mmCIF file of C-alpha atoms and ligand atoms in Angstrom:
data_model
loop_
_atom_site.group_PDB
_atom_site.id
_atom_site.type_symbol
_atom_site.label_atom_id
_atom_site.label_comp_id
_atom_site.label_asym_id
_atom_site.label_seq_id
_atom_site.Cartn_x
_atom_site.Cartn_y
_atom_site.Cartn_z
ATOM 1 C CA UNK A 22 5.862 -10.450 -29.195
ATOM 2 C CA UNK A 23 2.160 -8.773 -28.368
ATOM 3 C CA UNK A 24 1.812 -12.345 -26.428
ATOM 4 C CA UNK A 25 4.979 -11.905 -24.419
ATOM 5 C CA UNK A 26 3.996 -8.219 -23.650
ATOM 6 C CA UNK A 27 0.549 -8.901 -22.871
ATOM 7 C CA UNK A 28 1.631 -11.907 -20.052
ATOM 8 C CA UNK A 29 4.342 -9.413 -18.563
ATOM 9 C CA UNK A 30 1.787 -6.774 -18.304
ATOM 10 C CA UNK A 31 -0.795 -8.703 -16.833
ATOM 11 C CA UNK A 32 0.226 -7.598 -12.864
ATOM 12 C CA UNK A 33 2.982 -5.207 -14.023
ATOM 13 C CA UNK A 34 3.304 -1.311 -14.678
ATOM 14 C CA UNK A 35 5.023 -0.574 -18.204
ATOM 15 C CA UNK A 36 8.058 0.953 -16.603
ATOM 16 C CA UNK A 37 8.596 -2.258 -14.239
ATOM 17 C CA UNK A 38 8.010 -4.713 -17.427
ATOM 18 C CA UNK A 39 10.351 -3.084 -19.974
ATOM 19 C CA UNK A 40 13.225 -4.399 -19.111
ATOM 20 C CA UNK A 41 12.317 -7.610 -18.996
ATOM 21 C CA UNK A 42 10.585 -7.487 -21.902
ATOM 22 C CA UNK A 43 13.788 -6.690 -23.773
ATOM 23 C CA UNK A 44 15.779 -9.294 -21.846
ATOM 24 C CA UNK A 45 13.185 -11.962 -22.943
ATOM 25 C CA UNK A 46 13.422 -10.660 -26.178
ATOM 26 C CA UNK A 47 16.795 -11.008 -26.272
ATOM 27 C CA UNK A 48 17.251 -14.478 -25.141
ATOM 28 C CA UNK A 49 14.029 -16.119 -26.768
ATOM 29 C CA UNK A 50 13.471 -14.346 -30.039
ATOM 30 C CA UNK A 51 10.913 -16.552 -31.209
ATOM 31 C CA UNK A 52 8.551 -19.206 -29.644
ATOM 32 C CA UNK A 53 10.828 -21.912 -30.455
ATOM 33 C CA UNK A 54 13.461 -21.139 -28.367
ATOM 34 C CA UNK A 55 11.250 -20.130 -25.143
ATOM 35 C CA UNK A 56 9.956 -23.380 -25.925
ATOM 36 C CA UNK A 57 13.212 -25.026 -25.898
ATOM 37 C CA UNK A 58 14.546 -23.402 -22.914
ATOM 38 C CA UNK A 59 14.458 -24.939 -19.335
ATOM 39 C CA UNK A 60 11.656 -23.841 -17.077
ATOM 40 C CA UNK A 61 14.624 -22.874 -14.267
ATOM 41 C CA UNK A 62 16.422 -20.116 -16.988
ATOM 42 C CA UNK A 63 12.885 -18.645 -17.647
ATOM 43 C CA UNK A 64 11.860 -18.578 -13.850
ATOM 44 C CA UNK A 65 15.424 -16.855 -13.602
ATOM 45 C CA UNK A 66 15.112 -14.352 -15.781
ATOM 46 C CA UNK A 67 11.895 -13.527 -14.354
ATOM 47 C CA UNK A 68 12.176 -13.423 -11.419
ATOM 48 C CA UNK A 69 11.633 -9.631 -9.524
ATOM 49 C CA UNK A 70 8.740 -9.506 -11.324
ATOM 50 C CA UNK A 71 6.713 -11.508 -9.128
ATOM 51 C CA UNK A 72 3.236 -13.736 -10.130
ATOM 52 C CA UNK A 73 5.707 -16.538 -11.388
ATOM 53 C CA UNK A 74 2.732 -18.411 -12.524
ATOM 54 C CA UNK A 75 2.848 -16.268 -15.386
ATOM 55 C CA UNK A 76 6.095 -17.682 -16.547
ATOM 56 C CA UNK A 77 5.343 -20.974 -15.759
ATOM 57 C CA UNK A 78 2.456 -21.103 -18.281
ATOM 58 C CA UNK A 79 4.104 -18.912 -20.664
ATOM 59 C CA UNK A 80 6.963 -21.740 -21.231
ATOM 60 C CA UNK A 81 4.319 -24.408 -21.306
ATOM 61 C CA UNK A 82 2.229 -21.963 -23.795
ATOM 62 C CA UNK A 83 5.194 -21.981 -25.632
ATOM 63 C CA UNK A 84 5.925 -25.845 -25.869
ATOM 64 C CA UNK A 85 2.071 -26.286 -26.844
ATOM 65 C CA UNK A 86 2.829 -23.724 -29.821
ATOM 66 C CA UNK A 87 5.560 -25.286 -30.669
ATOM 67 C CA UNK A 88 4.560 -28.769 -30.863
ATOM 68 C CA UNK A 89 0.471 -28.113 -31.709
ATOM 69 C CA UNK A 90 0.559 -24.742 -34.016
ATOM 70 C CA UNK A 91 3.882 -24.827 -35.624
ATOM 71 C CA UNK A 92 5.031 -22.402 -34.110
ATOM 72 C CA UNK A 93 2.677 -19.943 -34.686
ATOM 73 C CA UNK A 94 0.122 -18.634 -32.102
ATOM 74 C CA UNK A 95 -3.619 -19.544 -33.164
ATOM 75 C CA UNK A 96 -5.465 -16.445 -34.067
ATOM 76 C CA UNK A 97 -8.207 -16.274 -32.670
ATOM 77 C CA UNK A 98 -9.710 -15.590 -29.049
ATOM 78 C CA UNK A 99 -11.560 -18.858 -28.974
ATOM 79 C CA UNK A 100 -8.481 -20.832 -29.623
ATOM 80 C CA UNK A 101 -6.434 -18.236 -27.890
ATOM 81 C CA UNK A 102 -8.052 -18.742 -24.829
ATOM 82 C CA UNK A 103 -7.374 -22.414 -24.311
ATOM 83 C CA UNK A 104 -3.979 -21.729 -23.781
ATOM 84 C CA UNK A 105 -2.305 -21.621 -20.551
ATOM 85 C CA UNK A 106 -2.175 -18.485 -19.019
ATOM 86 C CA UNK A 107 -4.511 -17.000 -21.484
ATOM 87 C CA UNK A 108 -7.577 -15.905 -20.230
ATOM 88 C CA UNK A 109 -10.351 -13.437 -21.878
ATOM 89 C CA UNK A 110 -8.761 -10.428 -21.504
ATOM 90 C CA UNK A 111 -5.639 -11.196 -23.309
ATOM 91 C CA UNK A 112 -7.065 -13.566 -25.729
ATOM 92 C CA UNK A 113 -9.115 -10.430 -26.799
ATOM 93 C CA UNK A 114 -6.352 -8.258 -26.885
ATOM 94 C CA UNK A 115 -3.947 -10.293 -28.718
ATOM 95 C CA UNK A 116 -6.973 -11.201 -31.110
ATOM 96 C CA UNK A 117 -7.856 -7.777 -31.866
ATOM 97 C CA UNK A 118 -4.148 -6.136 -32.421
ATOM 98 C CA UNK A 119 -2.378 -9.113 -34.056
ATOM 99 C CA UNK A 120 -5.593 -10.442 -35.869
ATOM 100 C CA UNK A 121 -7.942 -7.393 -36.077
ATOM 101 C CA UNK A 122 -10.666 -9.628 -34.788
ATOM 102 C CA UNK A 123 -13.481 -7.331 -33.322
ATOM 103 C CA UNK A 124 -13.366 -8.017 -30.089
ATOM 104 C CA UNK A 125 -13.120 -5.645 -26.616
ATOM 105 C CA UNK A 126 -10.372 -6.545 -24.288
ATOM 106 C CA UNK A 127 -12.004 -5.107 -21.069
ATOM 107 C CA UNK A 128 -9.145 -4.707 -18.346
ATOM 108 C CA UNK A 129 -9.457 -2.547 -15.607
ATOM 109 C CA UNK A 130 -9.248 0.579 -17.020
ATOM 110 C CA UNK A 131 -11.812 0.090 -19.668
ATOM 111 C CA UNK A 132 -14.173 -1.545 -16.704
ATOM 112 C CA UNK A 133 -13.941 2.001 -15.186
ATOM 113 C CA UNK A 134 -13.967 4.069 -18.224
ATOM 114 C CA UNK A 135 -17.529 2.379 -19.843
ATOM 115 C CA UNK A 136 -19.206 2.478 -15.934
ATOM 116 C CA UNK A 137 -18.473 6.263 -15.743
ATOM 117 C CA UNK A 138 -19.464 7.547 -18.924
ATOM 118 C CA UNK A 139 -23.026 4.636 -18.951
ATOM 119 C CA UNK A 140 -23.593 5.363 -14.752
ATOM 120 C CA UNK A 141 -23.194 1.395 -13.916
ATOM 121 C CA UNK A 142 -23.250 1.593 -9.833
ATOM 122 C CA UNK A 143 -22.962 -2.215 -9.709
ATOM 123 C CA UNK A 144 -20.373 -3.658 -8.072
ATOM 124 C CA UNK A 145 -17.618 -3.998 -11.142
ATOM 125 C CA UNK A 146 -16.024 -7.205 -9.540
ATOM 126 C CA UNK A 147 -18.898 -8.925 -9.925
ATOM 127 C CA UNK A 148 -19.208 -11.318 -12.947
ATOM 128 C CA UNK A 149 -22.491 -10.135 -14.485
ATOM 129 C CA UNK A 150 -21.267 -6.356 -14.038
ATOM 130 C CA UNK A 151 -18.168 -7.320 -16.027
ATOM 131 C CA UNK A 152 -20.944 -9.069 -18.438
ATOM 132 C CA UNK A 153 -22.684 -6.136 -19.422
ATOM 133 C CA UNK A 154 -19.754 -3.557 -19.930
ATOM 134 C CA UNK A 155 -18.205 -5.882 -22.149
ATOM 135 C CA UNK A 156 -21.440 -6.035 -24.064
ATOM 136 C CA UNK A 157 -21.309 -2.565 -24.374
ATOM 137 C CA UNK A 158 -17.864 -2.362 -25.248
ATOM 138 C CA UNK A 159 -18.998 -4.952 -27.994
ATOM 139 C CA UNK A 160 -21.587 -2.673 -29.576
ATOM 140 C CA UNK A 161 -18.854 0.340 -29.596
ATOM 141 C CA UNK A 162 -15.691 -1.517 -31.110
ATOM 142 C CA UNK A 163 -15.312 -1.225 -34.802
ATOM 143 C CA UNK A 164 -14.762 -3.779 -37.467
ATOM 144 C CA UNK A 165 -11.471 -1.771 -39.247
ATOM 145 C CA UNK A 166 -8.766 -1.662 -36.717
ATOM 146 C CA UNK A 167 -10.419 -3.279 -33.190
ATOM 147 C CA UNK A 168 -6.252 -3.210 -31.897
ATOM 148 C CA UNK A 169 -6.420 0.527 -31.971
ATOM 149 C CA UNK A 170 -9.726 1.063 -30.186
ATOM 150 C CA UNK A 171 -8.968 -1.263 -27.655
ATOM 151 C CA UNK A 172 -5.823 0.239 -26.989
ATOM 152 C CA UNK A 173 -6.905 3.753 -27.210
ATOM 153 C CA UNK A 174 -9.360 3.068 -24.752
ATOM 154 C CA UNK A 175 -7.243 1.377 -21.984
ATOM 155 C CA UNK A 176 -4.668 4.119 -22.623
ATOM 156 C CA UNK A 177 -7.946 6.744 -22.216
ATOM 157 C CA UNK A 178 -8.686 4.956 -19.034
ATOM 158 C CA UNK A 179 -4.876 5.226 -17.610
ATOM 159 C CA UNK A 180 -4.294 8.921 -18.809
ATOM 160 C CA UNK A 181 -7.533 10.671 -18.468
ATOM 161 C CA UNK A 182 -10.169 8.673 -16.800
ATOM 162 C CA UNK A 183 -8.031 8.179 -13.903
ATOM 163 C CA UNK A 184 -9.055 6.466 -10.739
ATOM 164 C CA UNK A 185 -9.200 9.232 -8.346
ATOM 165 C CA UNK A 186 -8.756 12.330 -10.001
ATOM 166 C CA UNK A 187 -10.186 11.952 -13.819
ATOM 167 C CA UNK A 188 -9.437 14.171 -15.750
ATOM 168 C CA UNK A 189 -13.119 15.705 -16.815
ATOM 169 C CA UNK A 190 -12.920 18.742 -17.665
ATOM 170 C CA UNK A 191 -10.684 18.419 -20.418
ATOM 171 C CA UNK A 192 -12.703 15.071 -21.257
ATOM 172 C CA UNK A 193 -13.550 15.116 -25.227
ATOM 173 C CA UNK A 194 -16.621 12.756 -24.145
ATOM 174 C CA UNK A 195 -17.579 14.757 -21.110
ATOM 175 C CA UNK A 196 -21.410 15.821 -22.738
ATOM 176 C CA UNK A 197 -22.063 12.088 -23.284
ATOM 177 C CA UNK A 198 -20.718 11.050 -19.659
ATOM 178 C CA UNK A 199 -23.466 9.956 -17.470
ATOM 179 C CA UNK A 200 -20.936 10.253 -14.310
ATOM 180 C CA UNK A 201 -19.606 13.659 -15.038
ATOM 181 C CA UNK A 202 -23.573 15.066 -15.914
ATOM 182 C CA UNK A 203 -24.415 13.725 -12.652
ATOM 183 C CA UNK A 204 -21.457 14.226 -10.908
ATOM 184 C CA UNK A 205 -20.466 10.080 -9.867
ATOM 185 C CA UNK A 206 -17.420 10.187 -11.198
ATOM 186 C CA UNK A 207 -15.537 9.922 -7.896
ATOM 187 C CA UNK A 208 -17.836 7.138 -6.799
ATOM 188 C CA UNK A 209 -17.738 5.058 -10.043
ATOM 189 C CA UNK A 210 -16.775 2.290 -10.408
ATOM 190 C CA UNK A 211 -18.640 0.543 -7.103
ATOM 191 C CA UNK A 212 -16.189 -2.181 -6.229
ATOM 192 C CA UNK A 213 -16.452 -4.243 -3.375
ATOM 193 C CA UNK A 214 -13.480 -3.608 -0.278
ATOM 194 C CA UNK A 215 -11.131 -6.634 -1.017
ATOM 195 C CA UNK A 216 -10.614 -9.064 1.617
ATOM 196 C CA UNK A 217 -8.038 -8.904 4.106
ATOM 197 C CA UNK A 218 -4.358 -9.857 3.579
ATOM 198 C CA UNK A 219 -3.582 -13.072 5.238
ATOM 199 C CA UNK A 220 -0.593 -13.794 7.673
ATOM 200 C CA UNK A 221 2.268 -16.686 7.174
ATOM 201 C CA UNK A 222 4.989 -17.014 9.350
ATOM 202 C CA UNK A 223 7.720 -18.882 7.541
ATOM 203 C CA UNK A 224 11.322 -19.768 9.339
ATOM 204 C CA UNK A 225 13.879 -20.701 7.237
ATOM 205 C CA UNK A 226 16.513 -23.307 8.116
ATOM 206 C CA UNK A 227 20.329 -21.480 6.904
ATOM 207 C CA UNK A 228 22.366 -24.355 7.018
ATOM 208 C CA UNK A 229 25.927 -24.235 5.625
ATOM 209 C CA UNK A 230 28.171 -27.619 4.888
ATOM 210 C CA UNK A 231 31.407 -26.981 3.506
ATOM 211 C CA UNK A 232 30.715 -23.571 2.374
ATOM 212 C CA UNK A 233 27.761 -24.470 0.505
ATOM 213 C CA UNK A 234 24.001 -24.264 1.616
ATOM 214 C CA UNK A 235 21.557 -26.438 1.579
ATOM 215 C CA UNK A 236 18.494 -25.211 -1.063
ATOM 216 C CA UNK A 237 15.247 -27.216 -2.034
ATOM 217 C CA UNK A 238 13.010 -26.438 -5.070
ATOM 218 C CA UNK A 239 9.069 -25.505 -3.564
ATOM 219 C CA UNK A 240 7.005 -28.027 -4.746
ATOM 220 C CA UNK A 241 3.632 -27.933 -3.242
ATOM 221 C CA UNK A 242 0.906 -25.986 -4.893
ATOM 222 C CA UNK A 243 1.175 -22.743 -3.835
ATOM 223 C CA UNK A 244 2.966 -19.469 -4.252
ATOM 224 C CA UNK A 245 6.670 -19.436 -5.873
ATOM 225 C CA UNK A 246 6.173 -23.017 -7.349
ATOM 226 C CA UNK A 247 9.501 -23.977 -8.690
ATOM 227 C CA UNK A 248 11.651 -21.609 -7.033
ATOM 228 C CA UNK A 249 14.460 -22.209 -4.580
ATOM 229 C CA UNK A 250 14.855 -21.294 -0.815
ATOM 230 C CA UNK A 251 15.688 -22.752 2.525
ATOM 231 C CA UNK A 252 14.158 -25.956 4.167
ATOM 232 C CA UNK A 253 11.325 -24.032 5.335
ATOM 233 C CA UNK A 254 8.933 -24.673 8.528
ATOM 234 C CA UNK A 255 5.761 -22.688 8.307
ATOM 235 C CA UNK A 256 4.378 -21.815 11.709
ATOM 236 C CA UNK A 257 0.616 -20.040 12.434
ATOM 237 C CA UNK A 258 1.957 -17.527 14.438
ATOM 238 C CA UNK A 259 5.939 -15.850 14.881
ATOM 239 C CA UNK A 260 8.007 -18.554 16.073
ATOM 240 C CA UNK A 261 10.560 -18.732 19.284
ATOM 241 C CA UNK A 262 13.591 -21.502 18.472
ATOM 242 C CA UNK A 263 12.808 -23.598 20.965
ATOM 243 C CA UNK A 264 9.519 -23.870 19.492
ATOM 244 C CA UNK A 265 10.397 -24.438 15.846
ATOM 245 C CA UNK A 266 9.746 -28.160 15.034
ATOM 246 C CA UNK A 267 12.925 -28.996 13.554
ATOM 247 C CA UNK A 268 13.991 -32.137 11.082
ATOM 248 C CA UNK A 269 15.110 -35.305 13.695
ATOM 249 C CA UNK A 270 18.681 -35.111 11.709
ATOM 250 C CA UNK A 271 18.997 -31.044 12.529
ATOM 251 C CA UNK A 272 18.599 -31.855 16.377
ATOM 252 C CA UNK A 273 21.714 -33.773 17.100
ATOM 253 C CA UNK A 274 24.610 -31.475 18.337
ATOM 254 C CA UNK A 275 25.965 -31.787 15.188
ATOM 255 C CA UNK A 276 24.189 -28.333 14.458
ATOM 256 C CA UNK A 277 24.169 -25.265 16.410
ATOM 257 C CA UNK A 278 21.774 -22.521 16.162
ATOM 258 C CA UNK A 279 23.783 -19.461 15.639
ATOM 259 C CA UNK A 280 21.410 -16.609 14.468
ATOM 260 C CA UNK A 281 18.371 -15.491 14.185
ATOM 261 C CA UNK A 282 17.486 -12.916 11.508
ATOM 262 C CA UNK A 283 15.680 -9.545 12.230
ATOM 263 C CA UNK A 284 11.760 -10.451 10.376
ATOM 264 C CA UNK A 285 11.818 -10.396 6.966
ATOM 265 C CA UNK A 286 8.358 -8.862 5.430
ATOM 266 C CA UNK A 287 7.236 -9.604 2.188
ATOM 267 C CA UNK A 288 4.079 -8.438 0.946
ATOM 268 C CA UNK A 289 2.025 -10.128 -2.132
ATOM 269 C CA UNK A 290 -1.623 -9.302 -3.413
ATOM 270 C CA UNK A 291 -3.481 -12.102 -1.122
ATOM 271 C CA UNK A 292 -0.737 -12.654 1.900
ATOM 272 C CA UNK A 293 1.761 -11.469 4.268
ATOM 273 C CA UNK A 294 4.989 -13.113 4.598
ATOM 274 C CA UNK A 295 6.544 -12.743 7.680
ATOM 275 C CA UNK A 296 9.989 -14.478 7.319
ATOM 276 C CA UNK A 297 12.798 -15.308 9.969
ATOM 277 C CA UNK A 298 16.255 -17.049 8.870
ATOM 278 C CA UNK A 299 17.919 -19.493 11.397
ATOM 279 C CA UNK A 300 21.293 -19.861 10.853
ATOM 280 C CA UNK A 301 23.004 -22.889 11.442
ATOM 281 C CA UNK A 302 26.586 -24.005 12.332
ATOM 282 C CA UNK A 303 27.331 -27.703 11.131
ATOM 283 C CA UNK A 304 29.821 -29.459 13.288
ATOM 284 C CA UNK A 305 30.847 -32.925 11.473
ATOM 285 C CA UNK A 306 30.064 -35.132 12.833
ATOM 286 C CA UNK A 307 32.453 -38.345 11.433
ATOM 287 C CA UNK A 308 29.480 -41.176 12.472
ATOM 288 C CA UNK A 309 27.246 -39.204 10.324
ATOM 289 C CA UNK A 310 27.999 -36.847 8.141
ATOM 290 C CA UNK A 311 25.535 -36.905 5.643
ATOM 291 C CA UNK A 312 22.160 -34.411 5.817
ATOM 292 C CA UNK A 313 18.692 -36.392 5.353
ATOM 293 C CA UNK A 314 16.961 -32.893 4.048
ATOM 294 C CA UNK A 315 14.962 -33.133 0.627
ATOM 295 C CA UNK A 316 17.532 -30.019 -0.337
ATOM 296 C CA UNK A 317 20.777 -30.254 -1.972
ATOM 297 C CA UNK A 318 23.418 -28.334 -1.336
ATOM 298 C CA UNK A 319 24.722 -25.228 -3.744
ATOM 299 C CA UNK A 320 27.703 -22.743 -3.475
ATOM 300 C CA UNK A 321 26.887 -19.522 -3.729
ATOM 301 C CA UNK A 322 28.086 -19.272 -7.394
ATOM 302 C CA UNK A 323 25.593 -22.121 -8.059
ATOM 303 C CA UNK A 324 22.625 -20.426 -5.831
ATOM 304 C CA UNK A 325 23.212 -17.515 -8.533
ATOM 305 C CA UNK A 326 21.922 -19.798 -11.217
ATOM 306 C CA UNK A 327 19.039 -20.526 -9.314
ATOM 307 C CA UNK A 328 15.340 -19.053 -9.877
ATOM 308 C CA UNK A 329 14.412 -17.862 -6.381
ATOM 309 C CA UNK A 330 11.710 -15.358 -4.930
ATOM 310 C CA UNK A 331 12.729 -11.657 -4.363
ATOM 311 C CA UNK A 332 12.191 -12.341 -0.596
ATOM 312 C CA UNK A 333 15.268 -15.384 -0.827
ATOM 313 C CA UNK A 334 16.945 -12.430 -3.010
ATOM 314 C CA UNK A 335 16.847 -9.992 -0.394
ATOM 315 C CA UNK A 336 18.180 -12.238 2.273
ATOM 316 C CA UNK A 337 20.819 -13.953 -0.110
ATOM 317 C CA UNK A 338 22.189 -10.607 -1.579
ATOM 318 C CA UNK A 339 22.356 -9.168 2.264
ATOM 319 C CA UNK A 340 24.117 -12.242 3.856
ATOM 320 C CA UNK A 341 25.336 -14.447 1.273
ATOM 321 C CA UNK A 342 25.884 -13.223 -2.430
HETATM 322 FE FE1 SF4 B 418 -13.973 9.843 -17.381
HETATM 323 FE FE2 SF4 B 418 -14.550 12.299 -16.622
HETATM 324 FE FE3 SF4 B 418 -14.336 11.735 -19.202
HETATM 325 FE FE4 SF4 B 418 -16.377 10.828 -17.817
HETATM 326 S S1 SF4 B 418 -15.915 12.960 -18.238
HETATM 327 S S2 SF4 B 418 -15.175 9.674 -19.254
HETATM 328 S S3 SF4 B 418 -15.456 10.444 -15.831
HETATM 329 S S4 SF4 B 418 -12.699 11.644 -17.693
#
């Protein structure tokens, strides 16, 4: 269960992750039966909590347990690591508190913590920065309990040496802090301005057949693999109807634009998506009935089975479900 907690707490505060910790939990008690389980239930009971690559190598983590370890997770980093969805970090920190193997699991807060009290003004998302704090964080961790000094010092970093208002003067290690003796604290850690956010305009084709809507499953390589939504047209710039490009079969009379949605605006770490919904009437047509679109089509009892992003949520909860 330190494996399941780690992945969930990769991109997620504690109090967002709980719950679903408990609902995996719950449903998957041991590897075996995450293993076991279909891809769509475990995108569906994660989704909300966003980064649903993390699921999707967590189930194939699971089937590579299951079938290659016996159901057990290896335990060590170096065989940790080669796991999907493992990288360094949690391969150290499931290492050192499930295994006691004496290694540092440098996150974040630890990056910060070891650059205030050694004064490291290099940039910490650089590689080699990262390099030499976990070297030093290699020469402090102890042999008896590693678990408990890697936690204790993440949970230093996110109580005490806080971002941008640590917490010094009640520091136990304030003599020995280079940053507080020489006053850097509020400039340490150096990291580098991240790059700008960028844009997508996506329009979403609502089209409803005999009270059921047509859904496809996202398939190319990029965010929300595996999750349902719309037919979707993705334009470079906000996109008037008579503009939108639609599918040959969608511009017979047979379907009639009848709304436009307000934009939707959903932001993730690396992009902006700027979503509008086009609903669709469908007027039978008896020569041709049938809808060439990759979708299928779902009630709205069935679109509740369905994993889907938290942007499809919004819009299916407010118009739909
Ligand atoms: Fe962090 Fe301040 Fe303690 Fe240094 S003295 S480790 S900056 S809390």
């Amino acid at each position: 269960m330190i494996w399941l907690s780690e992945i969930i707490l990769q991109q997620t505060r504690v109090d967002q992750g709980l719950p679903y910790y408990h609902r995996f939990v719950e449903k998957y008690p041991d590897v075996t039966s995450l293993a076991n389980a279909s891809l769509q239930d475990v995108l569906r009971l994660w989704q909300g909590l966003g980064y649903y690559s993390r699921a999707r190598n967590m189930h194939r983590c699971a089937e590579i347990i299951s079938e290659k370890h016996n159901g057990k997770l290896p335990e060590t980093s170096a065989e940790l690591i080669k796991l999907p969805g493992i990288g360094p970090y949690t391969a150290a920190a499931i290492a050192s508190i499930a295994f006691d193997e004496q290694i540092p699991s440098v996150d974040g807060n630890v990056l910060r913590v070891i650059s205030r009290l050694y004064g490291i003004e290099d940039d910490i998302s650089l590689p080699e920065t990262q390099k030499e704090i976990k070297k030093i964080a290699l020469n402090l961790i102890p042999a008896d309990n590693p678990g408990d000094f890697n936690q204790a010092l993440m949970e230093f970093g996110a109580l005490n040496c806080l971002p941008s208002r640590p917490a010094c003067n009640d520091c136990p290690v304030n003599k020995n802090c280079d940053a507080f003796l020489q006053n850097t604290q509020h400039r340490i850690p150096v990291k580098r301005p991240s790059k700008k956010k960028r844009d997508r305009f996506f329009n979403y084709l609502v089209v409803t057949i005999r009270n059921k809507y047509i859904l496809q499953k996202r398939k190319k390589k990029d965010i929300w693999h595996s999750l349902y939504e719309f037919p979707l047209i993705e334009t470079k710039k906000p996109c008037p109807p008579d503009e939108l490009h639609l599918p040959s079969c969608m511009t017979k009379k047979s379907f009639i634009l009848k709304e436009i949605s307000p934009e939707y605006k959903h932001v993730l770490s690396h992009q902006i998506i700027h979503a509008a919904f086009f609903t669709f009437e469908y007027l039978p047509d008896k020569k041709n009935e049938s809808f060439p679109e990759s979708g299928s089509l779902y009630s709205p009892e069935e679109i509740e089975a369905l994993p889907r992003s938290i942007l499809i949520d919004r819009y299916l909860r407010e118009k739909i479900i």
